[in-house]
mmCIF file of C-alpha atoms in Angstrom:
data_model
loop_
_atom_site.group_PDB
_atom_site.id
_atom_site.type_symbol
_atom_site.label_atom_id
_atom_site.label_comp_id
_atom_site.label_asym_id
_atom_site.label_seq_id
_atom_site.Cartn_x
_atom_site.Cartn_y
_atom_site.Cartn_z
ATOM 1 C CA UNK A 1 11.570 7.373 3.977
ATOM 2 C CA UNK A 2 12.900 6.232 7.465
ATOM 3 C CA UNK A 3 11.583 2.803 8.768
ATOM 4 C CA UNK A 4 9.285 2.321 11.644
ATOM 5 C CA UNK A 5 8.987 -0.269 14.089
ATOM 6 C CA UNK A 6 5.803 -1.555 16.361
ATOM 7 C CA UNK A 7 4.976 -3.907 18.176
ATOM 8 C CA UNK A 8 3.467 -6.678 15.987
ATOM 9 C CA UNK A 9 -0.064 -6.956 18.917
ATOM 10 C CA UNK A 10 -1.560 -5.315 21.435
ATOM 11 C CA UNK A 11 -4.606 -5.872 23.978
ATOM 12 C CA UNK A 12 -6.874 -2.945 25.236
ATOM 13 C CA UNK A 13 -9.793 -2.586 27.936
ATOM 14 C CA UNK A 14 -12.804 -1.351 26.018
ATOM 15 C CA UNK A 15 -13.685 1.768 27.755
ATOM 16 C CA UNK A 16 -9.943 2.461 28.577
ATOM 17 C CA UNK A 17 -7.046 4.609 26.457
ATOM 18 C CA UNK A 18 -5.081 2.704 24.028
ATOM 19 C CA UNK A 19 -1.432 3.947 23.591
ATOM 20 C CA UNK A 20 -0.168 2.305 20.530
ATOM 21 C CA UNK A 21 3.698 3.439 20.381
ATOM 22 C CA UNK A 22 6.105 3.882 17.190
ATOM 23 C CA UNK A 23 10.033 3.953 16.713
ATOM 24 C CA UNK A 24 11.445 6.051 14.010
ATOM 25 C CA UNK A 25 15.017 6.830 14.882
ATOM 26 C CA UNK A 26 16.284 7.517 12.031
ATOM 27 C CA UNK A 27 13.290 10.252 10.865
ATOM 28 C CA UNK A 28 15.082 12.721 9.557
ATOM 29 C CA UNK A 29 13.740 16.774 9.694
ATOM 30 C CA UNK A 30 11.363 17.117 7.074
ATOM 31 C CA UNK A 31 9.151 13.671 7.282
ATOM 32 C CA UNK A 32 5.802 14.261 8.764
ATOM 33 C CA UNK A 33 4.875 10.978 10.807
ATOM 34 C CA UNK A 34 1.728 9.515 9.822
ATOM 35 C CA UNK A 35 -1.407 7.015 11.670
ATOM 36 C CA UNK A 36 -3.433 5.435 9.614
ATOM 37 C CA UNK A 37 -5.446 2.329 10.836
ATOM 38 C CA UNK A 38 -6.565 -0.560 8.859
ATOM 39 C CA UNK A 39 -10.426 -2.734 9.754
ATOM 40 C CA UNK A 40 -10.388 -6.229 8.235
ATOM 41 C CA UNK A 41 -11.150 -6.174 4.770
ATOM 42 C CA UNK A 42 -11.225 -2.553 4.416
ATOM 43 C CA UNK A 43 -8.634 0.327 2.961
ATOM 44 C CA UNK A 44 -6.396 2.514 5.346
ATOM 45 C CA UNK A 45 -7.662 4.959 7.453
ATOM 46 C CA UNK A 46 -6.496 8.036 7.907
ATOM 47 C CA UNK A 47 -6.105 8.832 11.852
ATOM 48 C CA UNK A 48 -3.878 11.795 12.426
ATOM 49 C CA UNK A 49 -0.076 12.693 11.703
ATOM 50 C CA UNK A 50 2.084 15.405 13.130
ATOM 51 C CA UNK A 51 5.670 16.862 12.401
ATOM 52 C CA UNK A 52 7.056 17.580 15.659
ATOM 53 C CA UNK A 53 4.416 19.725 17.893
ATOM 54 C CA UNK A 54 1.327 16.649 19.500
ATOM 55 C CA UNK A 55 -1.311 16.666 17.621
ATOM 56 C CA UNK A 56 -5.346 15.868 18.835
ATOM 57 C CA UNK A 57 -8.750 15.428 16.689
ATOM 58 C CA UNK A 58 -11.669 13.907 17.384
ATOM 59 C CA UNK A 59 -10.525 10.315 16.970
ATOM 60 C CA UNK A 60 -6.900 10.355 18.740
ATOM 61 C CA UNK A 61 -3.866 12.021 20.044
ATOM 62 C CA UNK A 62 -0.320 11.847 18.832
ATOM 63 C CA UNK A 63 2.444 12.432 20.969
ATOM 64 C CA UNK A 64 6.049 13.070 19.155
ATOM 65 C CA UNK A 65 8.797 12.965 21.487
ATOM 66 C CA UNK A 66 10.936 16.231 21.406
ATOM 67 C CA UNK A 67 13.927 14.356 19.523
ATOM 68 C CA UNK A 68 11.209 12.667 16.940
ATOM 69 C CA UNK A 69 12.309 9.301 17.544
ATOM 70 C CA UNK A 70 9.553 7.909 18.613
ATOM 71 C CA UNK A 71 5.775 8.736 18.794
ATOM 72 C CA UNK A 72 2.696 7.362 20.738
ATOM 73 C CA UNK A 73 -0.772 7.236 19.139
ATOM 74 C CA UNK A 74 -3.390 7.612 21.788
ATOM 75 C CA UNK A 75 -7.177 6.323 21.483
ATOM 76 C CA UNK A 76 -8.480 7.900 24.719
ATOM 77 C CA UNK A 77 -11.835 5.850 25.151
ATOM 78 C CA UNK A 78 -11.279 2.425 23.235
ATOM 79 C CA UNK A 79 -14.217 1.128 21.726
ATOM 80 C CA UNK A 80 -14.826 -2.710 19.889
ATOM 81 C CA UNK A 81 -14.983 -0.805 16.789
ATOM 82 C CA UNK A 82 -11.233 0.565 17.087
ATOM 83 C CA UNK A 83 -9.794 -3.214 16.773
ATOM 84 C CA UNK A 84 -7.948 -2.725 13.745
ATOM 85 C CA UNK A 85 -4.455 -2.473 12.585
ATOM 86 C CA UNK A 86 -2.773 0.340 12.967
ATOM 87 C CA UNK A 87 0.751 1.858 10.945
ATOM 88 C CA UNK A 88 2.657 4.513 11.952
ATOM 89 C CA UNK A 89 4.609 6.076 8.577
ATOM 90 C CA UNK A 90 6.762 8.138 8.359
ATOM 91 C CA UNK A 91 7.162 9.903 4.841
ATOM 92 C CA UNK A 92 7.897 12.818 2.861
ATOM 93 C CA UNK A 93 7.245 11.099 -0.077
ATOM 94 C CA UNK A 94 5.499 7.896 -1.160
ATOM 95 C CA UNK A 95 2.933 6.526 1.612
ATOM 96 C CA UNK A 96 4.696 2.969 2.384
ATOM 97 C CA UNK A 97 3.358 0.320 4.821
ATOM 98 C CA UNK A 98 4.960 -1.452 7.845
ATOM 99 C CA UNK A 99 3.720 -4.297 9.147
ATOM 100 C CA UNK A 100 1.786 -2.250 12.152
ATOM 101 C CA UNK A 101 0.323 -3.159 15.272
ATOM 102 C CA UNK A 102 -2.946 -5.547 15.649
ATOM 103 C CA UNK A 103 -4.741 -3.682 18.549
ATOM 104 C CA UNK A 104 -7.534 -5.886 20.207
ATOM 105 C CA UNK A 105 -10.162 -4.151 22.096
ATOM 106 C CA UNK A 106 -11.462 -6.287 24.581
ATOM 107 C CA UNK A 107 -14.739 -6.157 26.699
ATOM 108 C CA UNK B 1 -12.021 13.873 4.461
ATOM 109 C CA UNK B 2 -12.262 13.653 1.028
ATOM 110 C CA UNK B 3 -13.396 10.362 -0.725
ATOM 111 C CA UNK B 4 -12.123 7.660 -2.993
ATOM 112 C CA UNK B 5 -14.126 4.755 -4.871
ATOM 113 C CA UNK B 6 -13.464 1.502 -6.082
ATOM 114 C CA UNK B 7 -14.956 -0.447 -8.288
ATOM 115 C CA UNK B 8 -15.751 -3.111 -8.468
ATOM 116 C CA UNK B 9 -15.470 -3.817 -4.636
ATOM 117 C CA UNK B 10 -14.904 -7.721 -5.798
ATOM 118 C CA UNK B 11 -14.403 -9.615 -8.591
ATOM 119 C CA UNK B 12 -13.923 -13.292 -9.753
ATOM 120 C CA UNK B 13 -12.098 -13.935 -13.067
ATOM 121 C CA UNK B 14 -11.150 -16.957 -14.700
ATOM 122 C CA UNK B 15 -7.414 -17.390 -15.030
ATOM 123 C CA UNK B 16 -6.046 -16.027 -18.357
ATOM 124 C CA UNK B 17 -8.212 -13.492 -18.311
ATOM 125 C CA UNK B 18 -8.646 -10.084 -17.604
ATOM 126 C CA UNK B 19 -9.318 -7.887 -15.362
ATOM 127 C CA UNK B 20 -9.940 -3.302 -14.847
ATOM 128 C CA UNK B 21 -10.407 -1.783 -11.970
ATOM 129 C CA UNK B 22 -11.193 1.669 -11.154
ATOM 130 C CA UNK B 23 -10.390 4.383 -8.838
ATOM 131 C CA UNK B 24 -11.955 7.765 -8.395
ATOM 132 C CA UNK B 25 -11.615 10.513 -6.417
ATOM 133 C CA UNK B 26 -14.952 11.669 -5.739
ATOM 134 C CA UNK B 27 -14.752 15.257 -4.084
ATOM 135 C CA UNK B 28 -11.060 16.608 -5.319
ATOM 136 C CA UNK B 29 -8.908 16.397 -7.941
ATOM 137 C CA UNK B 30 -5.883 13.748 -7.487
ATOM 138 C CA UNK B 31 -2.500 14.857 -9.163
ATOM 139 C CA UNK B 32 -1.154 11.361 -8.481
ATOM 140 C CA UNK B 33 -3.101 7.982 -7.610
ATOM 141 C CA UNK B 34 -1.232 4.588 -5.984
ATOM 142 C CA UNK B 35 -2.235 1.162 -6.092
ATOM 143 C CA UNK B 36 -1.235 -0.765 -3.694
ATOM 144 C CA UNK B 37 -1.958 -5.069 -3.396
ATOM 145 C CA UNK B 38 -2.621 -6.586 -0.049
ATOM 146 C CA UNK B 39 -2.291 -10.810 0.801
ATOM 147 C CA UNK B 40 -3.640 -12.074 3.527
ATOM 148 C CA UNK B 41 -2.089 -11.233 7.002
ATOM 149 C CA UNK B 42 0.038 -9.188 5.202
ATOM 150 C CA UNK B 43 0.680 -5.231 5.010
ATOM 151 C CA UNK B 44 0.239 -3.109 1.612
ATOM 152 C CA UNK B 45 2.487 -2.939 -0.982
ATOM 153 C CA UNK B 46 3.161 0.056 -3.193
ATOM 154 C CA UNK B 47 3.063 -1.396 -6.429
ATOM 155 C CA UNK B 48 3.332 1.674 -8.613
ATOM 156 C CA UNK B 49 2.522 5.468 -8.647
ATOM 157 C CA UNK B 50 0.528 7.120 -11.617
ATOM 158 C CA UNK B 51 0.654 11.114 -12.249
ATOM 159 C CA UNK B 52 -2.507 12.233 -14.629
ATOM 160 C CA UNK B 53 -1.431 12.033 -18.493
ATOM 161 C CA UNK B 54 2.319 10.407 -17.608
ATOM 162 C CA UNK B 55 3.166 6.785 -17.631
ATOM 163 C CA UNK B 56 3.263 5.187 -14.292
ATOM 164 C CA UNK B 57 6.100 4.214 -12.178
ATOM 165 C CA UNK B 58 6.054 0.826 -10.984
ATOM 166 C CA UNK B 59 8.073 -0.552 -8.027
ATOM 167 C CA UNK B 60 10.605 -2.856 -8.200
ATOM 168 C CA UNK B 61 9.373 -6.479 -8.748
ATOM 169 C CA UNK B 62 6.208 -5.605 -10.190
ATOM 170 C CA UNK B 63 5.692 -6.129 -13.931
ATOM 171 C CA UNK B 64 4.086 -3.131 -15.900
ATOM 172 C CA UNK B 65 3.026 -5.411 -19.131
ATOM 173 C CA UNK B 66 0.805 -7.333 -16.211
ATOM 174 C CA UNK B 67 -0.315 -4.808 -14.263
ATOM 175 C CA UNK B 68 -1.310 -1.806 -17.114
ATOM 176 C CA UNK B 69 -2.083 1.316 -15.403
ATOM 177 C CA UNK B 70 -3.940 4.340 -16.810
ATOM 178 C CA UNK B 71 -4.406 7.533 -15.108
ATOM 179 C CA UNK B 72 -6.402 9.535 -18.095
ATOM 180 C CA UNK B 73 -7.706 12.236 -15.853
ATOM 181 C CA UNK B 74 -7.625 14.268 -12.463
ATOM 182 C CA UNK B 75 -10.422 11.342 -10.853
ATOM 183 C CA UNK B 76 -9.697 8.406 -12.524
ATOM 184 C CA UNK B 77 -7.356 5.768 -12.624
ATOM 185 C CA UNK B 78 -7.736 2.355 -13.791
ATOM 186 C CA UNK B 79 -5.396 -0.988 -12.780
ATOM 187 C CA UNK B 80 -5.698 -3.348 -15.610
ATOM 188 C CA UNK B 81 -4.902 -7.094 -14.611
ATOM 189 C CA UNK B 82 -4.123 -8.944 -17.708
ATOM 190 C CA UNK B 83 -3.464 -12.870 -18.402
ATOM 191 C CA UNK B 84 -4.643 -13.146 -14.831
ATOM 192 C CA UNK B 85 -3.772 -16.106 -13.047
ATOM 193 C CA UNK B 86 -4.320 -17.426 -9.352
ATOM 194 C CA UNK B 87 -1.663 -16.226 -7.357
ATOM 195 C CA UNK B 88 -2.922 -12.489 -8.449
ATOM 196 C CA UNK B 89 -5.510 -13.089 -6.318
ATOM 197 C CA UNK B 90 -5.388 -10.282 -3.723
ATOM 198 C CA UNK B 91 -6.765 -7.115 -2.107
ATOM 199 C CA UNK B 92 -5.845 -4.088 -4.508
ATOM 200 C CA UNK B 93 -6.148 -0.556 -2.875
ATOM 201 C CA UNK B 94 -6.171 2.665 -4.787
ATOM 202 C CA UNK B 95 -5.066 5.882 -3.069
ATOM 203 C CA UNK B 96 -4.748 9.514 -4.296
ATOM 204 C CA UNK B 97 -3.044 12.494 -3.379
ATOM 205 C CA UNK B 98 -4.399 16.287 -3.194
ATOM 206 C CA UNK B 99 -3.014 19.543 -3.945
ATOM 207 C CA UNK B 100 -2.402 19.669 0.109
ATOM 208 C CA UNK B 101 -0.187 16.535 0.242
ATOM 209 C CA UNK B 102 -3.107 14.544 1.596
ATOM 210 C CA UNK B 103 -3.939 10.950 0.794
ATOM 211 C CA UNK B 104 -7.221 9.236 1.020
ATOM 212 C CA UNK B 105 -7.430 5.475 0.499
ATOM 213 C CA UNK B 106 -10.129 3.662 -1.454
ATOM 214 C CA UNK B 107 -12.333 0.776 0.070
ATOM 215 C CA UNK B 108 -10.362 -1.761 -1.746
ATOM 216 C CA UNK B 109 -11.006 -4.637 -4.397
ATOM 217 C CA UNK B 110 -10.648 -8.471 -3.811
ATOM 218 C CA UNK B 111 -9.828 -9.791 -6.773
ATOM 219 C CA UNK B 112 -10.277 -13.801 -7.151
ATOM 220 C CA UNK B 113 -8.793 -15.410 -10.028
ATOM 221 C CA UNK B 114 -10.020 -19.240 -10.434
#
């Protein structure tokens, strides 16, 4: 499975979007990328995952750049309760964890 | 989205003892289950990958006589911890796959060993 980087924190407005983004250059054709988000003390959650067209559902938007690269999970209207970590994966196989990125939603 | 239990959600063992936990799928059946152990302020780690009625394939590092894993039917799997001692104490997550390719994640088990 290719590796992913984010970055380690982020900060977000409650009340505004939250763009969390994700490198995978080396995703090669068949690997779906994957968001899952993590609360404290609780097992992932599955957010939304895409192979190369964006994706939307009720809880966020993903955003796959034409060359698959890199992707860009979008919370549109941040709330408290979306502070969480969140991984982006990319897999075909196995479902293996990054370190992700802490998003803080702020009042 | 379909749903996976744990159980227990926590546990506190003496050390040298041991310890089962299970994981079910509730709504689907699950032709292979994970586990995965979490420490604090760190991210998951795959520690092995169970198919139903086939011996379970353990990542490197992780020792199979320690961590005994049974995966008897299409909604069960159990993650025996035996001789535990403290520095198993962790967060162990159970996951399963569909038919569709999808995986669900359970709530988790925090597992103190004293």
């Amino acid at each position: 499975d290719a590796k992913t980087t984010q970055p380690p924190s982020m900060d977000c407005a409650e009340g505004r979007a939250a763009n969390l983004p994700c490198n995978h250059s080396t995703i090669s054709g068949n690997e779906y990328v994957y968001w899952y988000r993590q609360i404290h003390s609780q097992g992932p959650q599955y957010i939304i995952h895409g192979l190369k067209n964006n994706e939307t559902n009720e809880m966020a938007s993903l955003i796959i750049t034409e060359d698959r690269k890199s992707s860009t999970l979008i919370l549109p209207h941040a709330t408290l309760r979306d502070t969480a970590v969140y991984y982006c994966i990319v897999r075909v196989g196995d479902m293996r964890f990054g370190a992700g990125t802490r998003l803080t939603v702020k009042p | 989205g379909a749903v996976v239990s744990q159980h227990p959600s926590w546990v506190i063992c003496k050390s040298g003892t041991s310890v089962k936990i299970e994981c079910r799928s509730l709504d689907f059946q699950a032709t292979t289950m994970f586990w995965y152990r979490q420490f604090p302020k760190q991210s998951l780690m795959l520690m092995a990958t169970s198919n139903e009625g086939s011996k379970a394939t353990y990542e490197q590092g992780v020792e199979k006589d320690k961590f005994l894993i049974n995966h008897a039917s299409l909604t069960l799997s159990t993650l025996t911890v035996t001789s535990a001692h403290p520095e198993d104490s962790s967060f162990y997550i159970c996951s399963a796959k569909t038919r569709m390719d999808e995986q669900y994640f359970g709530p988790g088990t925090r597992l103190t060993v004293t």
